mmCIF file of C-alpha atoms and ligand atoms in Angstrom:
data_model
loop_
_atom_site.group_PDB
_atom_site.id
_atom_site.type_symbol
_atom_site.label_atom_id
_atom_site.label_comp_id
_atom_site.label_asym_id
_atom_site.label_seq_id
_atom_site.Cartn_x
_atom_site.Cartn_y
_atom_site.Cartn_z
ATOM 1 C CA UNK A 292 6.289 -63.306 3.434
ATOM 2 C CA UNK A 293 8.735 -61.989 5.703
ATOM 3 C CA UNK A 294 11.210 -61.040 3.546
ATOM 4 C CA UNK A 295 8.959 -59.708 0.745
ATOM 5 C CA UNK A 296 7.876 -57.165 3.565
ATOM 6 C CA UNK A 297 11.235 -56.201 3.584
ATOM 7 C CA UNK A 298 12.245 -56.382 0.449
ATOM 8 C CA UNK A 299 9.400 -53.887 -0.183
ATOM 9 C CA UNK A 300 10.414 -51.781 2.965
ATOM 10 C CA UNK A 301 14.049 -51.012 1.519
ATOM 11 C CA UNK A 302 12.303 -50.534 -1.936
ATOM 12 C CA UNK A 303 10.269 -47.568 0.253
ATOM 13 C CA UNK A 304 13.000 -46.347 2.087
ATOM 14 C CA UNK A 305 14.649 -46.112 -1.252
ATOM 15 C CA UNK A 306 12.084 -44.587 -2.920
ATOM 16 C CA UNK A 307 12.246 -42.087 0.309
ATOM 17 C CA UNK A 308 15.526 -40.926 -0.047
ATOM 18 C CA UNK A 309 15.230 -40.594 -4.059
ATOM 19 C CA UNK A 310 12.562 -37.985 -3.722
ATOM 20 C CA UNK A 311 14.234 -36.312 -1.170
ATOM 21 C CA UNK A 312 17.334 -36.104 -2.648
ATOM 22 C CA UNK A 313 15.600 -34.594 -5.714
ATOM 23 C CA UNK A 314 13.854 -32.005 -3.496
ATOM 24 C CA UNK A 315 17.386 -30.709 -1.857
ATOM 25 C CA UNK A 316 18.482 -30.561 -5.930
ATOM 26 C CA UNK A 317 15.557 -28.444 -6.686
ATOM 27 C CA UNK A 318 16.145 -26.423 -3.340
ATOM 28 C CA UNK A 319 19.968 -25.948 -4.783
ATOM 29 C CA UNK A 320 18.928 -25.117 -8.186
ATOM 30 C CA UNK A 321 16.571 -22.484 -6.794
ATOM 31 C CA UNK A 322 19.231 -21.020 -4.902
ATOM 32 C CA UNK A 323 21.486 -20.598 -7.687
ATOM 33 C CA UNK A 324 19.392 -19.340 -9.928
ATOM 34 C CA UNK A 325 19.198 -16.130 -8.147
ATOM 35 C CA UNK A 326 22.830 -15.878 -8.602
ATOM 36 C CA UNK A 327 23.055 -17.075 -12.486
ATOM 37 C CA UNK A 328 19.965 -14.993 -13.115
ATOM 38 C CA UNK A 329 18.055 -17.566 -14.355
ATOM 39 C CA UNK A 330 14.832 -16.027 -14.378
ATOM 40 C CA UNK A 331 13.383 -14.299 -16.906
ATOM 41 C CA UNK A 332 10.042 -11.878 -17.341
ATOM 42 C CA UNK A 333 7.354 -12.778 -19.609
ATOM 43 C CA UNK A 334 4.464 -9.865 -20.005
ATOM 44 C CA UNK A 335 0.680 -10.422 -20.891
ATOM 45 C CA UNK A 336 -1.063 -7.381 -22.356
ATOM 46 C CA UNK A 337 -3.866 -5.603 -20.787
ATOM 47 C CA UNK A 338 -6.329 -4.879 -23.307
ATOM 48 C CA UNK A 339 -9.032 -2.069 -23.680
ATOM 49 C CA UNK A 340 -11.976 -3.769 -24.472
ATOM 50 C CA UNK A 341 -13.711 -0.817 -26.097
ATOM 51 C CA UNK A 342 -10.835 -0.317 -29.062
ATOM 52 C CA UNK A 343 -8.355 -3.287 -28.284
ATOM 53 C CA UNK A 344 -5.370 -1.230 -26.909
ATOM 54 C CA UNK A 345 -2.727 -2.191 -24.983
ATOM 55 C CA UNK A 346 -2.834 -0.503 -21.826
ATOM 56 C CA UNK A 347 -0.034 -2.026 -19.991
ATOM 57 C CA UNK A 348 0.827 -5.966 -18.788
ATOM 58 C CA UNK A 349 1.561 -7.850 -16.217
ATOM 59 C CA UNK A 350 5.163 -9.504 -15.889
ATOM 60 C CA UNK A 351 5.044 -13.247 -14.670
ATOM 61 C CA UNK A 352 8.021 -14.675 -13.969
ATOM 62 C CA UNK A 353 9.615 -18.155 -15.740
ATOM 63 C CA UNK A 354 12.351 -19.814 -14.819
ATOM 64 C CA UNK A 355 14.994 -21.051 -17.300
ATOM 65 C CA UNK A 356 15.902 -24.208 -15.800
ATOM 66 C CA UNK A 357 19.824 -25.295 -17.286
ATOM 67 C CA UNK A 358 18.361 -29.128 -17.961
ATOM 68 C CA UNK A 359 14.637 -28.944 -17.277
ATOM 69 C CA UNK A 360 13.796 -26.251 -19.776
ATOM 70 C CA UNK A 361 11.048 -23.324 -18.642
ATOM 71 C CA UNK A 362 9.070 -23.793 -15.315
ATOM 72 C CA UNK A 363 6.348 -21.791 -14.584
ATOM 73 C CA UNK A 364 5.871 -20.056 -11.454
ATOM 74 C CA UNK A 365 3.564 -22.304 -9.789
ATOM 75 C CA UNK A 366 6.446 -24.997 -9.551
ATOM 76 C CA UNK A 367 8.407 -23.084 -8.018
ATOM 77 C CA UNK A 368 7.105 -19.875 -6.033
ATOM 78 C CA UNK A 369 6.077 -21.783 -3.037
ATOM 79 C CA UNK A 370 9.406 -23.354 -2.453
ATOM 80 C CA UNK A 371 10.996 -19.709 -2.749
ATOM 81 C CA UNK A 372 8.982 -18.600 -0.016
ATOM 82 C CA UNK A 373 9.997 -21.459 2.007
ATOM 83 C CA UNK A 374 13.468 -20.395 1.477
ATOM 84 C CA UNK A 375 13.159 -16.742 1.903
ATOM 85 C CA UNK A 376 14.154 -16.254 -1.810
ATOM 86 C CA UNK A 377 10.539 -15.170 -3.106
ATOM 87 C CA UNK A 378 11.697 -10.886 -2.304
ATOM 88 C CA UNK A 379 15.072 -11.245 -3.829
ATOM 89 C CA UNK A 380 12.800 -12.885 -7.279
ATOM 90 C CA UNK A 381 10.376 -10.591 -7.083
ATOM 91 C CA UNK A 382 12.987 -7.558 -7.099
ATOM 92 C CA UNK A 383 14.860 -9.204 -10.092
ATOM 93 C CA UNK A 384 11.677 -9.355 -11.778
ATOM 94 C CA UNK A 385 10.889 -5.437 -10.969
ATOM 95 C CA UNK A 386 14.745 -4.617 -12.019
ATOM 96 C CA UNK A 387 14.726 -6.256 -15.227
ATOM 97 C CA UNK A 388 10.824 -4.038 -16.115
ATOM 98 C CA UNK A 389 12.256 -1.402 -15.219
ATOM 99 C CA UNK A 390 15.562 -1.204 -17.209
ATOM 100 C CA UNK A 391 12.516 -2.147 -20.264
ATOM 101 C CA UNK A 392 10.535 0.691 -18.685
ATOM 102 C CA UNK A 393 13.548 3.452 -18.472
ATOM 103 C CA UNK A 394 13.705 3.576 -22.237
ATOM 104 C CA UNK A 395 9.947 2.819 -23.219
ATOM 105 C CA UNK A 396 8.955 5.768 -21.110
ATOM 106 C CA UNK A 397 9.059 7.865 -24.126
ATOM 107 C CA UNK A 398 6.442 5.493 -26.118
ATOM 108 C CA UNK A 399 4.096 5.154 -23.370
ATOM 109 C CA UNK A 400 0.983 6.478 -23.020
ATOM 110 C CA UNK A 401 0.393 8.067 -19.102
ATOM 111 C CA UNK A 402 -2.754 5.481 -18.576
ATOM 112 C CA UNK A 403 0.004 2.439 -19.757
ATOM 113 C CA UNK A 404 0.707 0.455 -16.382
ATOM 114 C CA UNK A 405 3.074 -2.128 -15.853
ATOM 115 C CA UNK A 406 2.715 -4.599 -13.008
ATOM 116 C CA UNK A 407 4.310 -6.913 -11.250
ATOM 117 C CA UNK A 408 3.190 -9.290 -8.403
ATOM 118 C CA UNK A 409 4.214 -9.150 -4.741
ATOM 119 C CA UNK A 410 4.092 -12.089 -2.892
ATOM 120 C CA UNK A 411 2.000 -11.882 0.353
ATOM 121 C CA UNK A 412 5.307 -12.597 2.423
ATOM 122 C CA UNK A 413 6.587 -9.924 1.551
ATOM 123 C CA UNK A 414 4.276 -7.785 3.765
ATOM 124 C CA UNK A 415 6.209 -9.162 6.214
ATOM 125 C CA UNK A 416 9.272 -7.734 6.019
ATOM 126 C CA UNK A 417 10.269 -4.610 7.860
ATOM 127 C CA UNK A 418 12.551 -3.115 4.550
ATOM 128 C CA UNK A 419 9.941 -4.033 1.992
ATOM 129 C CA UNK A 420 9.457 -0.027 0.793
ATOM 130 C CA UNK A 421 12.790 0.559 1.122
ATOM 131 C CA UNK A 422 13.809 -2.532 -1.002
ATOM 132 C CA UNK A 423 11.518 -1.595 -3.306
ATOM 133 C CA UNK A 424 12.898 1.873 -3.443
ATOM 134 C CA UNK A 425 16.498 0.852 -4.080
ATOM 135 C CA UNK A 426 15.586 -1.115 -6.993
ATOM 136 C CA UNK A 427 14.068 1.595 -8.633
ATOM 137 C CA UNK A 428 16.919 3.864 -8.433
ATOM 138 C CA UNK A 429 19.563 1.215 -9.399
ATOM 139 C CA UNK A 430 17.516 1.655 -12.234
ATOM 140 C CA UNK A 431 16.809 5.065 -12.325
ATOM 141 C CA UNK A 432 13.195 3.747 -12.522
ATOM 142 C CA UNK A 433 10.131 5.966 -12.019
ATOM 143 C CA UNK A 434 6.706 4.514 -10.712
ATOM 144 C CA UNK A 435 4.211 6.570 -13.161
ATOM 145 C CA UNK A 436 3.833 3.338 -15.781
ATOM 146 C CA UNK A 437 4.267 0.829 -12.849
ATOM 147 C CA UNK A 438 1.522 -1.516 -11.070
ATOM 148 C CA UNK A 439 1.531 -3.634 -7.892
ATOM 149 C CA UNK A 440 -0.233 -6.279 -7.659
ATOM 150 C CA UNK A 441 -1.160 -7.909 -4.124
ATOM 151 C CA UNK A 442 -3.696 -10.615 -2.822
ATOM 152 C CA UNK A 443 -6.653 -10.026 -1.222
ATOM 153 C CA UNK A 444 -5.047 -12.311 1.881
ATOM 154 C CA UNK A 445 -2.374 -9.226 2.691
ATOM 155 C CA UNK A 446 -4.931 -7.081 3.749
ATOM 156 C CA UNK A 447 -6.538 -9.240 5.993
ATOM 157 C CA UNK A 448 -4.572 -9.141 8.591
ATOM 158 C CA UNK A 449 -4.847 -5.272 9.530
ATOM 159 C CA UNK A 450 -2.351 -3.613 11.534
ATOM 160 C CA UNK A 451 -0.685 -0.663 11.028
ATOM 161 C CA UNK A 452 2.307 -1.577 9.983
ATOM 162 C CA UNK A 453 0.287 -3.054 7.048
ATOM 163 C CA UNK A 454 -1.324 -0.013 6.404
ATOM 164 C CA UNK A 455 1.742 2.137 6.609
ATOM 165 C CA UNK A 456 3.515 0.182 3.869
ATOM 166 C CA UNK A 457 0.536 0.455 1.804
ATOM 167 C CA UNK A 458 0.120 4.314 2.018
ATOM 168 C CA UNK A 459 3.866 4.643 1.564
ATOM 169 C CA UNK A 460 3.788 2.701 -1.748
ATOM 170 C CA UNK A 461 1.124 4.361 -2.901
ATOM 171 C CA UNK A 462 2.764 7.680 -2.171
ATOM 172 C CA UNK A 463 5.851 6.768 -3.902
ATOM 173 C CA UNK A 464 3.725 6.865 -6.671
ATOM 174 C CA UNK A 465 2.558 3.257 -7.710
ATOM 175 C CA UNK A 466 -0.507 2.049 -8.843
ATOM 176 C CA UNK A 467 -2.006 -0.581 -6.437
ATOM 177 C CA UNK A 468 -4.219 -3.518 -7.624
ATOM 178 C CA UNK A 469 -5.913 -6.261 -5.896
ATOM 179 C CA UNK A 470 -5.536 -9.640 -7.588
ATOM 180 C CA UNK A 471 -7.818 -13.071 -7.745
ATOM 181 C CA UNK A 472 -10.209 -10.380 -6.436
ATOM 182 C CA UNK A 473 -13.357 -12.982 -5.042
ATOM 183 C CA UNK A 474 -11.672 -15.989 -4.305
ATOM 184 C CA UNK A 475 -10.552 -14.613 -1.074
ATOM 185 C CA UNK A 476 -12.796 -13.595 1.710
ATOM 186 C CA UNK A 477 -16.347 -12.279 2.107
ATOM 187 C CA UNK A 478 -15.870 -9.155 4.046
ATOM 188 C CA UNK A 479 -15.447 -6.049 1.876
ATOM 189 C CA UNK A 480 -14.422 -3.120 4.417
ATOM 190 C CA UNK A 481 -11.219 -3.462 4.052
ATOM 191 C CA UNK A 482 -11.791 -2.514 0.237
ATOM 192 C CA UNK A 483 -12.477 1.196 1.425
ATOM 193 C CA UNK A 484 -9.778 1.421 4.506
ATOM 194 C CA UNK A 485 -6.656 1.117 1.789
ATOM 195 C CA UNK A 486 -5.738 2.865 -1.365
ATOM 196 C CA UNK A 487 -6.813 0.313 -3.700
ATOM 197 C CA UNK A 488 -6.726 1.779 -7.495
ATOM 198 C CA UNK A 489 -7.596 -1.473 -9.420
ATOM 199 C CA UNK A 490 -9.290 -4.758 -8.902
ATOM 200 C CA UNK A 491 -8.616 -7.377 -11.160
ATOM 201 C CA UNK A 492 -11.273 -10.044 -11.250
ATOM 202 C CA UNK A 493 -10.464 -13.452 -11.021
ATOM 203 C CA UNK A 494 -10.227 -15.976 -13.522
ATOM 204 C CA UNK A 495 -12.573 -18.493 -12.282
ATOM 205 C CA UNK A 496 -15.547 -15.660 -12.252
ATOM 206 C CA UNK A 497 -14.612 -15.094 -16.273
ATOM 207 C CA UNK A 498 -14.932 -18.961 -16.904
ATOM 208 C CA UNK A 499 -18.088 -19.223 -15.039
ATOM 209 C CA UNK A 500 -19.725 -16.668 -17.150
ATOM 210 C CA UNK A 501 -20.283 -18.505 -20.064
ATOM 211 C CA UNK A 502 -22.384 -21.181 -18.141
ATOM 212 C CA UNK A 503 -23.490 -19.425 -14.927
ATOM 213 C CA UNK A 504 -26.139 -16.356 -14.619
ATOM 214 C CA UNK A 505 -24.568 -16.013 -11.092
ATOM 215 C CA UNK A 506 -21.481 -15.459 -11.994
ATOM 216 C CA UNK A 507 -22.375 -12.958 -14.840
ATOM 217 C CA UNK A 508 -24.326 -11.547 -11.783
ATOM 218 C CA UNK A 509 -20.898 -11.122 -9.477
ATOM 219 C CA UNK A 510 -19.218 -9.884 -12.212
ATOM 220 C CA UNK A 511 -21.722 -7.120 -12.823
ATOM 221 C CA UNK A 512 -21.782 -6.490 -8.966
ATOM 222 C CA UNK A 513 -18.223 -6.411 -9.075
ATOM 223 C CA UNK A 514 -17.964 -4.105 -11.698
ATOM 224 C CA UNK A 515 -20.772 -1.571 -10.334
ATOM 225 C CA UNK A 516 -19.108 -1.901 -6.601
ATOM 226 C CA UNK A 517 -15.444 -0.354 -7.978
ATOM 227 C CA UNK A 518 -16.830 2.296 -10.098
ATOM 228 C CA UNK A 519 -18.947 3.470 -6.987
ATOM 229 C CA UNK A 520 -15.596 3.137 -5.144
ATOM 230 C CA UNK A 521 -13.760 4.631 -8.147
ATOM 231 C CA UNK A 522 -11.759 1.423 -9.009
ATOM 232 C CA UNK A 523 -11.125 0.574 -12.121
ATOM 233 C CA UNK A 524 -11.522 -3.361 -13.251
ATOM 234 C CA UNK A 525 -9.293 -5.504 -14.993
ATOM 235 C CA UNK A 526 -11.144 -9.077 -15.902
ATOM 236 C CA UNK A 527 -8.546 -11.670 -15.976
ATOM 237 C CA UNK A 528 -8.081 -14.862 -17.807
ATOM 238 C CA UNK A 529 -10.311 -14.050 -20.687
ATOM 239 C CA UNK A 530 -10.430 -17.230 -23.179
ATOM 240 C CA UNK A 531 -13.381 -16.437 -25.704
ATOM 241 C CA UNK A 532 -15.518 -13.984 -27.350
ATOM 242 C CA UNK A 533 -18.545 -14.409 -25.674
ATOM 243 C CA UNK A 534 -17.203 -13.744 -22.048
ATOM 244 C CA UNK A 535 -15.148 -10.531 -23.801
ATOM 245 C CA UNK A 536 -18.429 -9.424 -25.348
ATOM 246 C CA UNK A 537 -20.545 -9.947 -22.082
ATOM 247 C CA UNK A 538 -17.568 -8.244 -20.216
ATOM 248 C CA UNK A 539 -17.804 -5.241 -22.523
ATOM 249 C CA UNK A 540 -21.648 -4.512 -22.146
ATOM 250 C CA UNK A 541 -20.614 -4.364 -18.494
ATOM 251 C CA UNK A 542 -18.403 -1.759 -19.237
ATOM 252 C CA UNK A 543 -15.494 -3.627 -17.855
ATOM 253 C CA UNK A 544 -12.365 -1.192 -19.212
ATOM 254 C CA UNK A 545 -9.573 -3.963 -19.216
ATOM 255 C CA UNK A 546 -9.026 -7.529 -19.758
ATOM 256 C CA UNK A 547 -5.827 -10.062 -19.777
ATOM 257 C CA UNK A 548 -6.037 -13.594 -20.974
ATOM 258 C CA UNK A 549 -5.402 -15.776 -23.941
ATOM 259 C CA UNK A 550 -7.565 -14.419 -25.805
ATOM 260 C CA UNK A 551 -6.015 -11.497 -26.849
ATOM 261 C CA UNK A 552 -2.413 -13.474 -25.334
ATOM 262 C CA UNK A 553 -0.407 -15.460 -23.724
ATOM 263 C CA UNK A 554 2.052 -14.392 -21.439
ATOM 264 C CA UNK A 555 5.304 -13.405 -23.959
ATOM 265 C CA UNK A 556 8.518 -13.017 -23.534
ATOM 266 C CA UNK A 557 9.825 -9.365 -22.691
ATOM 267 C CA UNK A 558 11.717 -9.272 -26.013
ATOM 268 C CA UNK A 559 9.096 -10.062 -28.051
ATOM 269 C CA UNK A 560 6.387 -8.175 -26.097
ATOM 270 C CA UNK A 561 8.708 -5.212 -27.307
ATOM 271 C CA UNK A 562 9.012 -6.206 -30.659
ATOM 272 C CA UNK A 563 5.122 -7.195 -30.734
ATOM 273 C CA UNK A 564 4.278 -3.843 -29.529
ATOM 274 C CA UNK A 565 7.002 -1.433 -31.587
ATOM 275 C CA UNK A 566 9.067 -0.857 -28.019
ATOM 276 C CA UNK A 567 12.756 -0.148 -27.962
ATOM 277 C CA UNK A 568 14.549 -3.314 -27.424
ATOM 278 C CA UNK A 569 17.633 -3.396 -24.892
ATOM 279 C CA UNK A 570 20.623 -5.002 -26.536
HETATM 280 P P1 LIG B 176 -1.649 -14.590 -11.252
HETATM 281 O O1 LIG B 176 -0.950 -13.394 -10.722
HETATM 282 O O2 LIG B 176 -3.100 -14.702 -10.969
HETATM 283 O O3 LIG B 176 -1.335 -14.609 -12.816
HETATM 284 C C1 LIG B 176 -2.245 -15.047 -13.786
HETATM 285 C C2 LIG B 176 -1.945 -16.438 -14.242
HETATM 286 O O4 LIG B 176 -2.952 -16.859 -15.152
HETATM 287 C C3 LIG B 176 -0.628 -16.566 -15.014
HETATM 288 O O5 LIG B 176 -0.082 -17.861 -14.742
HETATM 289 C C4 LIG B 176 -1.095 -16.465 -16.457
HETATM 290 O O6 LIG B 176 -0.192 -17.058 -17.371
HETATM 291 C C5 LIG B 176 -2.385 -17.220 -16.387
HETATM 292 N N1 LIG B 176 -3.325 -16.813 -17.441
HETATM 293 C C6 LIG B 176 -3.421 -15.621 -18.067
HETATM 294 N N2 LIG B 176 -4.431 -15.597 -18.948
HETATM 295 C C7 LIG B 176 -4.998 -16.825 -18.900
HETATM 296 C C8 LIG B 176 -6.106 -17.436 -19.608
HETATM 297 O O7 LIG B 176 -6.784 -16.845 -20.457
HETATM 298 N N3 LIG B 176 -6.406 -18.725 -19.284
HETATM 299 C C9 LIG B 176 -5.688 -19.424 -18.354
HETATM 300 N N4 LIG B 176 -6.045 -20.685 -18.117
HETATM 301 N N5 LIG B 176 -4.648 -18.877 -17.671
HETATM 302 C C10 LIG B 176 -4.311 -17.593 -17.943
HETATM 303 P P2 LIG B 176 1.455 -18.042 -14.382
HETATM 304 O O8 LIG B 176 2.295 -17.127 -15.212
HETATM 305 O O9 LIG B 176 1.735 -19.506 -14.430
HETATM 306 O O10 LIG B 176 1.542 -17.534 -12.888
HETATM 307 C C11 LIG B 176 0.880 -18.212 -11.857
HETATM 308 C C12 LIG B 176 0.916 -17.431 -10.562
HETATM 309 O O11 LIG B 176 2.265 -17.333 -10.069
HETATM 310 C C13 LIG B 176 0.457 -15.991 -10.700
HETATM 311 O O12 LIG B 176 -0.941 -15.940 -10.682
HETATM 312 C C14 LIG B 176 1.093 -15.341 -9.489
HETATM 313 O O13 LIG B 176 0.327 -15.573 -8.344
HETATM 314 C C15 LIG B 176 2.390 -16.115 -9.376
HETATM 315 N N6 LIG B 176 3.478 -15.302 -9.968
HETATM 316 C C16 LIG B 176 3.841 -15.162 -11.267
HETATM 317 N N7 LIG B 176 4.894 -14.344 -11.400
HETATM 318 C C17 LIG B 176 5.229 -13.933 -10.148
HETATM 319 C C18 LIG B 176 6.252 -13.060 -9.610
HETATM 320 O O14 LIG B 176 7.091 -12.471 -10.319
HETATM 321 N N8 LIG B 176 6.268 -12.906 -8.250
HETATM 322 C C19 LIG B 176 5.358 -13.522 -7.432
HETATM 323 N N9 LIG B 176 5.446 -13.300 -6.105
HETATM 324 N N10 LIG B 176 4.391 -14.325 -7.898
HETATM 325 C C20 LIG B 176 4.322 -14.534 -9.240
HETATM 326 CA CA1 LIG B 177 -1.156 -11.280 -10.695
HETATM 327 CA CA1 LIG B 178 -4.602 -13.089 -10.746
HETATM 328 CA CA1 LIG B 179 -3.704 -16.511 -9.282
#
């Protein structure tokens, strides 16, 4: 019995050291990706309900792994912020729109926004406006067609630094949206102390719909709450026609989801939607 025990130990402790050298791999991988720009910038359409329009997208970031193919963000994001690499992604993400954006600009309608996501660490960092601001001029990058998309946790914790970043970014220009609005926290004021243009709806609200009166009820409360606080909506993760439908007789103005498309490729987002391509 004795030795099975540790026969079975060492087959742990092997086991151990497997998995762990697998995670420093990944950790290495990660950290050379930045450097062989491995990532790339897929965009899923925002859709006007009420004609079908593409009013903009949001760019979600994939990561072209050299042997393990595509891996999505939620494989990897939470390691990059471990590492301190998630603001140094989420740049290369905002460089690579905006060299799309510099010569779409001409096709674009004003009301066309293009977002991109900001992890909450970033609030963190003392340069974050100024980062952001170099990366649109290496670009020579406006913010009239561009989006930023934060969490609902950033603003909890108020101080004025907080708030200073947020009124500078908004006064740079940039549209500001609050994402996986409801799955957050309960209280509300903070909804009317910040410059808050757009609140996209979360996914699991849209799901619920079809099944749940009180979640058709949230959504409509939702939806009445922004337009008396002149927000607009933007329902996310629409799969069917019967949530679109009910979405539309509450006079919800945008939607994103599968329904109308996956999350494409940049390249073929600008073929799909008779953009310039960058060669
Ligand atoms: P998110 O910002 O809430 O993005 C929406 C997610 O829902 C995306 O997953 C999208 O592909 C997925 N989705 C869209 N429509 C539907 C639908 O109809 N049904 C279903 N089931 N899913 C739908 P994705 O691309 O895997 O991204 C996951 C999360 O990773 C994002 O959630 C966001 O929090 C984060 N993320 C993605 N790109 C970036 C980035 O560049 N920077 C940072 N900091 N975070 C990012
Ligand atoms: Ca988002
Ligand atoms: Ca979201
Ligand atoms: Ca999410």
């Amino acid at each position: 019995a004795k030795s099975s025990q540790r026969g079975s130990i060492r087959f742990y402790s092997h086991d151990l050291t497997a998995r762990a050298r697998e995670r420093m791999e990944f950790r290495n991988s990660l950290r050379a990706a930045m450097t062989n720009k491995e990532f790339c910038v897929y965009l899923q359409p925002k859709i006007r309900l009420s004609d079908g329009k593409m009013m903009g997208a949001e760019a979600l970031v994939r990561w072209q792994h050299p042997t393990r193919g595509l891996i999505t963000p939620d494989h990897f994001i939470p390691v990059a912020e471990e590492l301190g690499l998630i603001s140094a992604i989420d740049m290369q993400v905002l460089s690579i729109l905006c060299r799309y954006l510099e010569v779409w600009q001409p096709h674009l309608v004003p009301e066309q926004r293009f977002a991109v996501n900001l992890s909450a660490l970033q609030f963190n960092h003392e340069d974050l406006v100024q980062t952001i601001s170099d990366t649109l001029q290496q670009n020579r990058c406006g913010t009239e067609h561009l989006e930023l998309e934060i969490t609902e946790g950033v603003l909890l914790v108020h101080c004025e630094h907080l708030a200073n970043k947020i009124l500078q970014l908004k006064q740079m220009g940039f549209t500001l949206a609050l994402d996986d609005f409801g799955t957050g926290y309960s209280s509300l004021n903070y909804l009317s102390r910040y410059p808050i243009d757009v609140l996209k709806i979360d996914r699991s609200f849209i799901t619920d719909m079809n099944t749940s009166r009180s979640s058709q009820v949230l959504v409509k409360t939702i939806v009445s709450m922004a337009r008396n606080l002149n927000m607009k909506v933007v329902a996310e993760g629409v799969e069917d026609e019967q949530q679109s439908a009910l979405l539309q007789s509450y006079d919800v103005e945008l939607a994103q989801g599968y329904l109308f498309s996956k999350p494409i490729p940049i390249e073929q987002f600008a073929q799909c939607y008779n953009l310039p391509e960058i060669i």
